[in-house]
Short mmCIF file of C-alpha atoms and ligand atoms in Angstrom, two decimals:
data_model
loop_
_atom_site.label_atom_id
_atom_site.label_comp_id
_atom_site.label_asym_id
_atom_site.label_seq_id
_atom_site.Cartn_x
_atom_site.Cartn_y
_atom_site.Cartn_z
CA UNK A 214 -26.03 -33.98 14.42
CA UNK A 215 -23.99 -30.81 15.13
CA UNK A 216 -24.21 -28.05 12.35
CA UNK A 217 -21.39 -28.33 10.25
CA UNK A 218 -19.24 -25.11 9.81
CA UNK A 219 -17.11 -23.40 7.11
CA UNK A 220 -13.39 -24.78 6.76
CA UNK A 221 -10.56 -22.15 8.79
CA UNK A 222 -9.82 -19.54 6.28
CA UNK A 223 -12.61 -19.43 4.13
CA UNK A 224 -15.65 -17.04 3.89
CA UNK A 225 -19.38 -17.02 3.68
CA UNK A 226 -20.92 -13.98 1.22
CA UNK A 227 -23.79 -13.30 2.99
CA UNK A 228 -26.94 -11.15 1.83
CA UNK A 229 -27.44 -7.37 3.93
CA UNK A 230 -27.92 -7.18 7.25
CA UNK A 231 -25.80 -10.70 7.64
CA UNK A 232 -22.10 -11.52 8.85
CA UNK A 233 -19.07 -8.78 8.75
CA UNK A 234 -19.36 -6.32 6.40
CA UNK A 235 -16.97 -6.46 4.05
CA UNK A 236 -18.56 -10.51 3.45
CA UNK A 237 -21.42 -8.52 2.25
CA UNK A 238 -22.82 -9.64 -1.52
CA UNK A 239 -23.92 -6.15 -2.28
CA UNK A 240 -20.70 -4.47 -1.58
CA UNK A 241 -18.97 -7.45 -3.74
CA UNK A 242 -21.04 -7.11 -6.93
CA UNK A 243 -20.52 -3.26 -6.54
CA UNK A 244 -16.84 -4.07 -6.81
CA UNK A 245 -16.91 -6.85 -8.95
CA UNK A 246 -19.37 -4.75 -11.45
CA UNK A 247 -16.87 -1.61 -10.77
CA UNK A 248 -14.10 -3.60 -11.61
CA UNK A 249 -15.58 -5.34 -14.75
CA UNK A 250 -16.58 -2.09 -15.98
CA UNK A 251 -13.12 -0.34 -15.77
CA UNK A 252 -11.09 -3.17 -17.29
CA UNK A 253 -12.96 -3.05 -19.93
CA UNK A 254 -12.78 0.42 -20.47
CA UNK A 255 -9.12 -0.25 -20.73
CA UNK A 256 -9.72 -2.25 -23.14
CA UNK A 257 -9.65 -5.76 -21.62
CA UNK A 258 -11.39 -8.93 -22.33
CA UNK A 259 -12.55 -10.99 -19.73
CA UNK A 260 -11.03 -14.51 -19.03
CA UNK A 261 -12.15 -17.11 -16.50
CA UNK A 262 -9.92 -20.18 -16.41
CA UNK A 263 -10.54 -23.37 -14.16
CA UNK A 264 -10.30 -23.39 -10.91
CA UNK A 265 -8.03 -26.68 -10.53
CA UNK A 266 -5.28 -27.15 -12.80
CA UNK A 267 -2.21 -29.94 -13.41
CA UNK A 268 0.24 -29.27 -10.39
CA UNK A 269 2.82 -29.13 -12.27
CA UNK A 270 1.56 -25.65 -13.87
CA UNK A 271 2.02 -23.78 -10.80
CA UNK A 272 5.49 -25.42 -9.68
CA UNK A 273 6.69 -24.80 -13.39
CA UNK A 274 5.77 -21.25 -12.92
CA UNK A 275 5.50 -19.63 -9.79
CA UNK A 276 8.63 -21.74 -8.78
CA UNK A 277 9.54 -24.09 -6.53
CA UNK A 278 11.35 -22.18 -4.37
CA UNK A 279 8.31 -19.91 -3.65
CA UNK A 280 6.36 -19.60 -0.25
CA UNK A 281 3.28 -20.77 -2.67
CA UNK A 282 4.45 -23.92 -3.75
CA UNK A 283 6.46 -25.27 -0.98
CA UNK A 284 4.08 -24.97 1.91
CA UNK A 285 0.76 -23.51 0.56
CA UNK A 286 -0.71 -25.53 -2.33
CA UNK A 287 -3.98 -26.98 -1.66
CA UNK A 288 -2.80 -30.00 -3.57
CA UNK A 289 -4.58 -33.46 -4.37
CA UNK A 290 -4.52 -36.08 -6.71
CA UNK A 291 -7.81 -36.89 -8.10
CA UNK A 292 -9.47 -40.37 -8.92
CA UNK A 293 -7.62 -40.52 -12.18
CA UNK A 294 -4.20 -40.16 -10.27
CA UNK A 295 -3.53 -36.99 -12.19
CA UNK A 296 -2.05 -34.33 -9.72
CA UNK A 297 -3.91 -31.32 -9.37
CA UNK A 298 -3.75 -28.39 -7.41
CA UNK A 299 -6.59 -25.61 -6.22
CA UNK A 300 -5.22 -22.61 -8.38
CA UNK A 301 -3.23 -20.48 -5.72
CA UNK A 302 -2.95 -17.38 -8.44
CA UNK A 303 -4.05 -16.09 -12.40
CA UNK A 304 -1.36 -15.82 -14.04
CA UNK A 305 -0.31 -19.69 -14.47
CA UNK A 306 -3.62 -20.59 -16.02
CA UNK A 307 -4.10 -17.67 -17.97
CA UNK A 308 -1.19 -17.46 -19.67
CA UNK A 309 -1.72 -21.58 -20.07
CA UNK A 310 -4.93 -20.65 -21.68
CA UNK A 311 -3.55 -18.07 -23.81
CA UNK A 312 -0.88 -20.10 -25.62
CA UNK A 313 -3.43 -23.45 -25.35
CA UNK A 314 -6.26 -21.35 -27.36
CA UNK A 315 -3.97 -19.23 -29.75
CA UNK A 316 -4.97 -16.06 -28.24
CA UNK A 317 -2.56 -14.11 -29.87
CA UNK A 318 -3.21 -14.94 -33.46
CA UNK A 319 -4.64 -12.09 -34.20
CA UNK A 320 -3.41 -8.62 -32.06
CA UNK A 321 -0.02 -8.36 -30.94
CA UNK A 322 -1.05 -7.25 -27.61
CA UNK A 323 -3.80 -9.75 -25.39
CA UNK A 324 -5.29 -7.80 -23.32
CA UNK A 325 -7.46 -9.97 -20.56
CA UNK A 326 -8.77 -9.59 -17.06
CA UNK A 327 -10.03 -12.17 -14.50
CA UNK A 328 -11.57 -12.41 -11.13
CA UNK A 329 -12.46 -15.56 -9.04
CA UNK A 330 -11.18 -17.26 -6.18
CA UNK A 331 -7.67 -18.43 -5.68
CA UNK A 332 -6.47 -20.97 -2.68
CA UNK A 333 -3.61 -20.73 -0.79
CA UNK A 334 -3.00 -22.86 2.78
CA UNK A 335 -1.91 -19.56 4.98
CA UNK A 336 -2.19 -19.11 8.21
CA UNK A 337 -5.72 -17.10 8.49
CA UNK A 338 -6.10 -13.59 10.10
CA UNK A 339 -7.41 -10.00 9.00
CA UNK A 340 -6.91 -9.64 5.08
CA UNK A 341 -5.37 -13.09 4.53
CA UNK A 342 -7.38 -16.33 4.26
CA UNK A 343 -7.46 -19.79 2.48
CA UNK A 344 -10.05 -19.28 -0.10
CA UNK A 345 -9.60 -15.30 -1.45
CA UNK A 346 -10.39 -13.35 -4.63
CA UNK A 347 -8.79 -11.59 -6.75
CA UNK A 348 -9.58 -9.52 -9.89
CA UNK A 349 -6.55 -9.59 -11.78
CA UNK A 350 -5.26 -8.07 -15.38
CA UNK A 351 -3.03 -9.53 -17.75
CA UNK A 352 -1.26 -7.47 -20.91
CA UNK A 353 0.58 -10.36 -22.60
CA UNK A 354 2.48 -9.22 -25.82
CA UNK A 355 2.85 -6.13 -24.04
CA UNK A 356 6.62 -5.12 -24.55
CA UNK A 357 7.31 -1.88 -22.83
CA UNK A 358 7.11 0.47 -19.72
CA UNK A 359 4.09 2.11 -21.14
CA UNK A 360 2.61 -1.12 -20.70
CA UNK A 361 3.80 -1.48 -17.53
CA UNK A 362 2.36 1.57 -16.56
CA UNK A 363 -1.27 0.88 -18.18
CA UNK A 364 -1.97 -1.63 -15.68
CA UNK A 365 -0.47 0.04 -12.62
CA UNK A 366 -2.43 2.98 -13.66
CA UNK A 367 -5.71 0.52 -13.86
CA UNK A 368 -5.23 -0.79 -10.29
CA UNK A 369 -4.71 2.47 -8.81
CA UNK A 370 -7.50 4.31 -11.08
CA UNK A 371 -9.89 1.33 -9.82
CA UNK A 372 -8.74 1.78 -6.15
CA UNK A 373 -9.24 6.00 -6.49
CA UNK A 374 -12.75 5.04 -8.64
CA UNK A 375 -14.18 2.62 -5.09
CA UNK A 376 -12.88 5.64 -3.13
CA UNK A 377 -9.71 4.34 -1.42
CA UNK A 378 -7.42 6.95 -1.14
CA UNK A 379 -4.90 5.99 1.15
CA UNK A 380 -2.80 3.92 -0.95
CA UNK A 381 1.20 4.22 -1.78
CA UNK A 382 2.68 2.34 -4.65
CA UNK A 383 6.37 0.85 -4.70
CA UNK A 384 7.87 0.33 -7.29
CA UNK A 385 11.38 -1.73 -8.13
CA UNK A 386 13.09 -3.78 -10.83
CA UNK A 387 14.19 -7.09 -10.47
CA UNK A 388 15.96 -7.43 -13.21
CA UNK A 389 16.35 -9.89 -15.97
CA UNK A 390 18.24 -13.42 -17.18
CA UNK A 391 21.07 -11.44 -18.24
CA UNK A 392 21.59 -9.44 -14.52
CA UNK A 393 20.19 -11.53 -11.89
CA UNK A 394 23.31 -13.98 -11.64
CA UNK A 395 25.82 -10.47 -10.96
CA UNK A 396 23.23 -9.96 -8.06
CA UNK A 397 22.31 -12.97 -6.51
CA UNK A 398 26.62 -13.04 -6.45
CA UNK A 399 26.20 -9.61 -4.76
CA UNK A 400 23.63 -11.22 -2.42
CA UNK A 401 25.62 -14.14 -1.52
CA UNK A 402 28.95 -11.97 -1.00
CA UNK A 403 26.91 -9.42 1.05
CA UNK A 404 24.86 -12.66 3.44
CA UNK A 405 28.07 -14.93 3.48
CA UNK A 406 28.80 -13.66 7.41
CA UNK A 407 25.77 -13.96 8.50
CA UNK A 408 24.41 -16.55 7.54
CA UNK A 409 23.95 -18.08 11.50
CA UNK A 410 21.68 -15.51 12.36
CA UNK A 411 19.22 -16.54 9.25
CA UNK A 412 16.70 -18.92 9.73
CA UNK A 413 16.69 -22.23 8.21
CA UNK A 414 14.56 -21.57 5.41
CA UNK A 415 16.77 -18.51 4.13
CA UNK A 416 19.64 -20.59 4.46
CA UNK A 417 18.43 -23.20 2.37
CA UNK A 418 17.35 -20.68 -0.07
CA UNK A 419 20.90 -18.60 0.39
CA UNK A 420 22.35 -22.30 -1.57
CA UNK A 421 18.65 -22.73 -3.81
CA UNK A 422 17.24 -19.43 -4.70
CA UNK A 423 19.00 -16.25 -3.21
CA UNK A 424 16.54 -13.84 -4.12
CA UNK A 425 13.62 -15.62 -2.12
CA UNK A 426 15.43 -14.64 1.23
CA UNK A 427 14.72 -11.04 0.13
CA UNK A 428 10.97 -12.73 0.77
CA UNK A 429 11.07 -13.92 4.53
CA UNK A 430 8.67 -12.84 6.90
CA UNK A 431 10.45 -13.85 9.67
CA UNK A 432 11.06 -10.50 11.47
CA UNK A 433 14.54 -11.70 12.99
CA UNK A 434 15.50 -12.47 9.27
CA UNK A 435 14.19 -8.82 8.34
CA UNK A 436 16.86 -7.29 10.11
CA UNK A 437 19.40 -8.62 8.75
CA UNK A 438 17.80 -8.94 5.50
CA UNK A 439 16.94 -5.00 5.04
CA UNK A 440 20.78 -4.62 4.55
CA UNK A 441 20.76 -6.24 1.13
CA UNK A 442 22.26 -4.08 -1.89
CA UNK A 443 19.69 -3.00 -4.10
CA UNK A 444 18.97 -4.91 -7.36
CA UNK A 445 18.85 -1.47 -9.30
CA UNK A 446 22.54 -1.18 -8.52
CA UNK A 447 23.36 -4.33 -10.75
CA UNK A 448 20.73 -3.73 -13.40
CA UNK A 449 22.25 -4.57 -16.98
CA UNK A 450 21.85 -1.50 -19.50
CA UNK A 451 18.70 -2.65 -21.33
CA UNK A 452 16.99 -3.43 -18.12
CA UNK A 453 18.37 -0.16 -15.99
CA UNK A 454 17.09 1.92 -19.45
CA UNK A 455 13.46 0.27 -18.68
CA UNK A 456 13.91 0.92 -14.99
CA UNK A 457 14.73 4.69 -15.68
CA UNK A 458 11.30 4.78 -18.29
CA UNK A 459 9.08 3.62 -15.94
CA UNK A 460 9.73 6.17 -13.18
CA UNK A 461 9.83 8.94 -15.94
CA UNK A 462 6.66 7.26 -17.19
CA UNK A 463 4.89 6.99 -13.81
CA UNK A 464 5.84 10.94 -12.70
CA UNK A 465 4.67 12.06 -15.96
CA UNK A 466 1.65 11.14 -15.09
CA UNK A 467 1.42 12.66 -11.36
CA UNK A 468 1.47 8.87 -9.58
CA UNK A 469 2.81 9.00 -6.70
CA UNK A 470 5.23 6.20 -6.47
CA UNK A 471 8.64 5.37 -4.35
CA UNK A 472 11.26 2.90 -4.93
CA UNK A 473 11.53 0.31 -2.85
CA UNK A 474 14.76 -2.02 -3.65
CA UNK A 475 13.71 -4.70 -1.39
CA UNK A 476 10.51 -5.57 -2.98
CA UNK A 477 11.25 -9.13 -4.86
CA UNK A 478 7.23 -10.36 -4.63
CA UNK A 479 6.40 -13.66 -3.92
CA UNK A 480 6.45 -15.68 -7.21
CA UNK A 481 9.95 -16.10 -9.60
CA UNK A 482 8.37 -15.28 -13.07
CA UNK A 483 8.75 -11.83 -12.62
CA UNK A 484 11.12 -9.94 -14.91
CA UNK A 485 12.34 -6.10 -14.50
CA UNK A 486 9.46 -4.16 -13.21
CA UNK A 487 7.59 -5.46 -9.57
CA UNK A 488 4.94 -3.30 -8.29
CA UNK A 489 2.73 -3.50 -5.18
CA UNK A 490 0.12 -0.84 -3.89
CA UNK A 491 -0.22 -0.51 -0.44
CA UNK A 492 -2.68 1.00 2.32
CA UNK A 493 -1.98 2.35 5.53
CA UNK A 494 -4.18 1.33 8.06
CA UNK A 495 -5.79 -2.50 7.06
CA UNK A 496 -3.35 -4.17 9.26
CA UNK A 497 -0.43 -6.70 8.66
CA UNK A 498 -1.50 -7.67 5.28
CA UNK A 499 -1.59 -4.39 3.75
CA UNK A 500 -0.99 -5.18 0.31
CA UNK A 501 -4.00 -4.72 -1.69
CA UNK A 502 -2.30 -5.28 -5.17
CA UNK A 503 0.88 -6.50 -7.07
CA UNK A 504 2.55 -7.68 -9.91
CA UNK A 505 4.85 -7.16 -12.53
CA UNK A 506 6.68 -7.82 -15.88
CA UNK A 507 6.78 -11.36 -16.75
CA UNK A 508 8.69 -11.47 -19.94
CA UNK A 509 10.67 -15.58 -19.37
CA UNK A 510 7.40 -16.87 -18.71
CA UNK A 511 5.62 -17.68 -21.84
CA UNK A 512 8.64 -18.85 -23.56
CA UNK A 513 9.54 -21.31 -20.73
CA UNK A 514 5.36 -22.28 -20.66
CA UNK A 515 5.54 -23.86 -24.06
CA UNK A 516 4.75 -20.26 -25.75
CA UNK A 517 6.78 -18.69 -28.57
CA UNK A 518 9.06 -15.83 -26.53
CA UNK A 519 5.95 -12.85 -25.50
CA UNK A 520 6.88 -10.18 -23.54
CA UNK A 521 4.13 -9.94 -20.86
CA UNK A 522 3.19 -7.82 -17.46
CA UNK A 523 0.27 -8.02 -14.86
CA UNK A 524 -1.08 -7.61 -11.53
CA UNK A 525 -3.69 -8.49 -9.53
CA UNK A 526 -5.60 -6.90 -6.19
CA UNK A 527 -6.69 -9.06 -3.45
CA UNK A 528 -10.61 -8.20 -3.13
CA UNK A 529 -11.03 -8.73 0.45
CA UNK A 530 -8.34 -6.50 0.90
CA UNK A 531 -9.71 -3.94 -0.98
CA UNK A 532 -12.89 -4.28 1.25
CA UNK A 533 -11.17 -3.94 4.07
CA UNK A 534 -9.47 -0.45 3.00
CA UNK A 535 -12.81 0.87 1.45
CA UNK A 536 -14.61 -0.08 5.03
CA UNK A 537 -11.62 1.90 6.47
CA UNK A 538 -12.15 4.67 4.78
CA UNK A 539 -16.15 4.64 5.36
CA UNK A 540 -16.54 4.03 1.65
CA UNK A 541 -20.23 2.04 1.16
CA UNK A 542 -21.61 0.76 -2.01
CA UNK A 543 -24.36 2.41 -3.57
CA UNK A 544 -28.16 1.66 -2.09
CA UNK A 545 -29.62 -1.99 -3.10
CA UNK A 546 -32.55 -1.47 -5.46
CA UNK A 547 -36.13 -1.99 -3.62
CA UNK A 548 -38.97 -3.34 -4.70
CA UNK A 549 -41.57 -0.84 -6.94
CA UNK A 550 -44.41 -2.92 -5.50
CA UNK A 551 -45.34 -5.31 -2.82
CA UNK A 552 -48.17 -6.94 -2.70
CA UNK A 553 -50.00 -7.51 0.22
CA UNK A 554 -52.38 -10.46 0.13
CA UNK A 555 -55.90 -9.75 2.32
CA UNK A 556 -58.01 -12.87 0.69
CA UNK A 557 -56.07 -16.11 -0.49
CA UNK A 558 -58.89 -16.58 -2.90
CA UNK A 559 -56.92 -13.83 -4.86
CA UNK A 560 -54.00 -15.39 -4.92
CA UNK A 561 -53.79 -16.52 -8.72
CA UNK A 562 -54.24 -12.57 -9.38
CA UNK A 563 -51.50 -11.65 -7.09
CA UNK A 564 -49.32 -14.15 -8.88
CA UNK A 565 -50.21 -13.05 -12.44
CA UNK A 566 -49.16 -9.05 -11.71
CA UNK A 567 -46.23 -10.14 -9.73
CA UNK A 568 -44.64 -12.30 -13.09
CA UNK A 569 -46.15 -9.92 -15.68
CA UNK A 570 -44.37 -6.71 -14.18
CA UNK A 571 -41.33 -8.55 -13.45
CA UNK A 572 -41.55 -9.71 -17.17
CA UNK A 573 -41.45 -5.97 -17.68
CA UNK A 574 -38.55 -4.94 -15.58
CA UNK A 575 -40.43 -3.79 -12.58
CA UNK A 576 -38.98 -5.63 -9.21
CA UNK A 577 -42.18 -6.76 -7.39
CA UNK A 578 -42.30 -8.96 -4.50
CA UNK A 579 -45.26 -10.51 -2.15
CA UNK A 580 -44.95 -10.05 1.40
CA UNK A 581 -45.67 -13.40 2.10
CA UNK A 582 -45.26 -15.82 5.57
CA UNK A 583 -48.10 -14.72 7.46
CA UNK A 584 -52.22 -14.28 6.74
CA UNK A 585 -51.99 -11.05 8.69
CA UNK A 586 -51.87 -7.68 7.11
CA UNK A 587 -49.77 -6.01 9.81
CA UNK A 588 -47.15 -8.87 9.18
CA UNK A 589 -47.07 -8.81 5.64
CA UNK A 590 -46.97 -4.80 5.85
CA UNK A 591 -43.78 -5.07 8.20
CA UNK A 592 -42.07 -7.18 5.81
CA UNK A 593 -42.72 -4.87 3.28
CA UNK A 594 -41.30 -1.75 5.18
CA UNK A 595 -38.36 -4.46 5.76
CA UNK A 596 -37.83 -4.90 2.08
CA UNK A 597 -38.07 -1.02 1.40
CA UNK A 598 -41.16 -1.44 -0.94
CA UNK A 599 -42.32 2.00 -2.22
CA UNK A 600 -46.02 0.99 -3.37
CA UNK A 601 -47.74 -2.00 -0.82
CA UNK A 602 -50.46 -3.06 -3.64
CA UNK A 603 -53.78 -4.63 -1.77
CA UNK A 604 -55.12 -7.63 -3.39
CA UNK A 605 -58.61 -8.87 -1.83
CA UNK A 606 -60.97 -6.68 0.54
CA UNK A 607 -63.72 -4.57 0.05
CA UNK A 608 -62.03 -1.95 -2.50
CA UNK A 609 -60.83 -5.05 -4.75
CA UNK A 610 -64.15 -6.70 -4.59
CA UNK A 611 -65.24 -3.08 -5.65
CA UNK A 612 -63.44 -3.23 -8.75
CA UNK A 613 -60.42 -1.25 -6.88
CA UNK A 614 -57.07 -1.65 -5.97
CA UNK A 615 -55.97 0.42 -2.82
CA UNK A 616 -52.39 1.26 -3.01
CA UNK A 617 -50.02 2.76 -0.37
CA UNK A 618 -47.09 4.48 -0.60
CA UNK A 619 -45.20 3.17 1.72
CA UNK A 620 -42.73 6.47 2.01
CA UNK A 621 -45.45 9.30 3.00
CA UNK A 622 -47.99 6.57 4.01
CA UNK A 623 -51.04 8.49 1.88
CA UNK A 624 -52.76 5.47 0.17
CA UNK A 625 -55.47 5.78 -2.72
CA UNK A 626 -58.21 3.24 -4.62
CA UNK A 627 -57.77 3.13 -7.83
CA UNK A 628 -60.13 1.83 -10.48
CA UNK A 629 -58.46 -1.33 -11.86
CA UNK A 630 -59.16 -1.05 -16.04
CA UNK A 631 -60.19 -3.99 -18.18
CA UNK A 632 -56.48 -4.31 -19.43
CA UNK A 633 -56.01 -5.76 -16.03
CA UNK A 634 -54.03 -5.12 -12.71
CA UNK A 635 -49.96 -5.52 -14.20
CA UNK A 636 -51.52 -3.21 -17.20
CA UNK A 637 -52.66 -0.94 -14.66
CA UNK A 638 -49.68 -0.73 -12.53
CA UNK A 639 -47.02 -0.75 -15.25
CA UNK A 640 -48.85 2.66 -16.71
CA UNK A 641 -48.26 4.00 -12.18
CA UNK A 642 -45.09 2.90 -12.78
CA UNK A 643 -44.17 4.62 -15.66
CA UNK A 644 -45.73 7.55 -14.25
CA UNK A 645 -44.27 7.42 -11.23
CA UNK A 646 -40.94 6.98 -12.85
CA UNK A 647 -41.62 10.35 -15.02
CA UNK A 648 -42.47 11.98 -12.10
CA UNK A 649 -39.04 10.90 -10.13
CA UNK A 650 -37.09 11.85 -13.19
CA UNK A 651 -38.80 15.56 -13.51
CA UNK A 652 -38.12 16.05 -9.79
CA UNK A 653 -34.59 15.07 -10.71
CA UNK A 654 -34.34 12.05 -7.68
P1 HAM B 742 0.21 -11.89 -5.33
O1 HAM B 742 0.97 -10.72 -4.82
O2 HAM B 742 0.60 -13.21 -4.83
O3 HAM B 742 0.31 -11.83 -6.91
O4 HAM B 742 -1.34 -11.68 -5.04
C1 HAM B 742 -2.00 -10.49 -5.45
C2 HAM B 742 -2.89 -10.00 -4.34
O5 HAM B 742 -3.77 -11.03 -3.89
C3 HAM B 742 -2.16 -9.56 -3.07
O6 HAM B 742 -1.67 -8.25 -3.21
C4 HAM B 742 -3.27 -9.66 -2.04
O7 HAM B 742 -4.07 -8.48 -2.06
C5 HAM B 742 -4.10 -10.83 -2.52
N1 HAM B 742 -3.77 -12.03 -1.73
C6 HAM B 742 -2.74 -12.87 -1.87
N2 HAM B 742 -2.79 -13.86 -0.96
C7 HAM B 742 -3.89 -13.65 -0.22
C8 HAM B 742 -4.53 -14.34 0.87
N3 HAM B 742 -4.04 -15.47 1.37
N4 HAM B 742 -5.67 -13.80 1.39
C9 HAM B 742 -6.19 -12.67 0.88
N5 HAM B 742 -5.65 -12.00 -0.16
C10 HAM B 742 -4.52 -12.47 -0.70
C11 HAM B 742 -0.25 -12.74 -7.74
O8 HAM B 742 -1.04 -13.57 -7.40
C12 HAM B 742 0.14 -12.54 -9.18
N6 HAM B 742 -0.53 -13.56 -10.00
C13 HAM B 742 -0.18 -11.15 -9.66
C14 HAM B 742 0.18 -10.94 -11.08
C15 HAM B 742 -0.65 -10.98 -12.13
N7 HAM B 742 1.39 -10.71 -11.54
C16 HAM B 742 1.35 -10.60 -12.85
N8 HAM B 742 0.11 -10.76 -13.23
#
């Protein structure tokens, strides 16, 4: 039988030394960790919904007029006939999960943060595939621009944090209930004469959903689309007062943003403020992270009215710009210890040290695959092992145990105690350890 292979669009996370780099696990728990660790130093709670939720979730609220839901649902109905759909984003089922478990009974603000894969049927290249990630934050009961600005701030504080520096955030307001209809008039007025030059999904979404057409990727529509009058002109007072905070907000505190009035995002919930941060040189799909204000949503999802705004960051994306800018993750620990079997009739011994120091926090391995010592010391060196431990030969039928460091490649006998061998090389460790810390490595 031929080996079966990954489905178009999705990835493998591969261990070192395996695949492309940024499909690497080590630099993805460095993020994830990174990530994890700054959230909740804003003062978020982590959140993981399921991964497959009712269709009609998604339609409800990313709309149906979206990119997402008309052509890129991974979709299915399941043996029960209930219609389900591979989650294509956060928000939906978090804020379903937020009015479904009564997370707001307590604070007025929920602060929560996710990450996790999200599907979307796209067509694959550099920075955009089927199955992604994304770590994503969610402030829901959050009512103002300084909310707003809280999670743009965590995005780009995370992106500065994993070293990407290239980054430019746009900012815009799209406006509210109250405004939109003046502007998607303005829209229509503005698009009625050209029209023919459009392609067939704007004009179905000139009659449908105006503001969509602001979202085609067609670069023929582009053109003609870039001439659109900016929703900021037709903001109503309350939301043109929130529009104005948030940039005074923002400069206050030395980001470096720029308007950019054609920025609509690709889902309808959004509400007054839409964000993206952008890098320069990842390619076509250059948006590492976006979001927004989604005040209609909860109210329309069942939810007593809640103010809310989010965002999320694409992590492969994110890879890609920290690979860019020659950003690596931190060294994978090695292993203390290896052991390096010379007579199988030790092997019960070798076993015992290897679980009792791993019991202790020590990361010990055995070199094993081969009865040769010149294997078994290769695979060590391969591992990075700083001790190779001997376990049989002359020295251990001695009463010793010979061990090398594997760095300066001196190597020593030492006399193993009563206590036993893990007793013995728990007390090197330690010492070792001391040692390391006095010479400040
Ligand atoms: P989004 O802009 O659709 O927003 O996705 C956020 C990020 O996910 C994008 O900026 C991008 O980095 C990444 N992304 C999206 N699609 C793909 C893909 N096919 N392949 C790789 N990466 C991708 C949302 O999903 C909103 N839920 C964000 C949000 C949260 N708004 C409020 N709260």
């Amino acid at each position: 039988m031929t080996a079966i292979q990954k489905i178009k669009g999705t990835n493998d996370i591969l261990p070192d030394g395996f695949g492309e780099e940024i499909f690497r696990s080590s630099l993805w728990r460095f993020a994830e960790q990174t990530m994890t660790d700054l959230a909740l130093r804003y003062g978020y709670a982590e959140i993981r919904t399921p991964i497959f939720e009712s269709a009609e979730l998604f339609i409800h609220s990313v709309g149906e007029e979206t990119d997402i839901v008309r052509k890129e649902m991974f979709r299915f109905t399941d043996r029960g006939e209930r219609d389900l759909v591979l989650r294509p984003e956060g928000t939906a089922g978090v804020v379903r999960a937020w009015i479904e478990n009564k997370l707001g009974a307590h604070d007025p603000v929920s602060r929560l943060f996710y990450h996790g894969q999200m599907f979307r049927a796209e067509r694959p290249q550099k920075g955009r595939y089927r199955q992604f990630h994304q770590f994503g934050v969610e402030c829901i009961g959050g009512a103002d621009a300084r909310h707003d600005v809280e999670v743009i701030m965590l995005f780009w504080d995370l992106l500065q944090t994993l070293g990407v520096k290239r980054i430019r955030l746009e900012i815009n307001s799209v406006g509210c209930a109250h405004c939109r209809p003046q502007y998607r008039e303005a829209l229509k007025a503005h698009f009625a004469s050209s029209l023919d030059g459009l392609c067939a999904d704007c004009r179905e979404r000139y009659d449908k959903n105006i503001l969509r057409m602001l979202d085609c990727k067609n670069p023929a529509c582009q053109e003609i689309l870039c001439t659109a009058p900016a929703m900021t002109a037709s903001l109503c007072a309350v939301c043109a007062a929130a529009w104005q905070e948030l940039q005074a907000r923002l400069t206050a505190l030395h980001l470096p943003w720029t308007a950019n009035p054609r920025l609509v995002r690709g889902l309808d919930y959004y509400t007054r403020t839409a964000f993206e941060i952008v890098h320069d040189s990842i390619g076509a799909q250059a948006t590492i992270a976006g979001g927004g204000r989604y005040d209609g949503l909860i109210g329309a999802s069942g939810g007593a009215d809640t103010p809310a705004v989010g965002g999320a960051l694409g992590i492969e994306r994110l890879l890609l710009a920290m690979q860019s800018e020659s950003r690596t993750p931190p060294a994978a620990p090695v292993p203390e210890y290896c052991f390096i079997l010379l007579d199988e009739n030790c092997e019960s011994q070798l076993e015992e040290a290897l679980y009792a120091l791993r019991a202790r926090g020590v990361f010990a391995m055995h070199a094993e695959g081969s009865k040769q010592i010149a294997k078994q010391m290769r695979a060590a060196s391969r591992l990075g092992a700083r001790y190779a431990v001997f376990i049989g030969g002359d020295e251990w039928q001695a009463g010793d145990v010979l061990i090398k460091d594997m760095q300066s490649g001196a190597q020593k006998a030492y006399p193993v105690p009563p206590c036993g061998l893990a007793a013995f090389l728990l007390e090197h460790f330690f010492g070792e350890t001391m040692r390391r810390i006095e010479r400040g490595l």
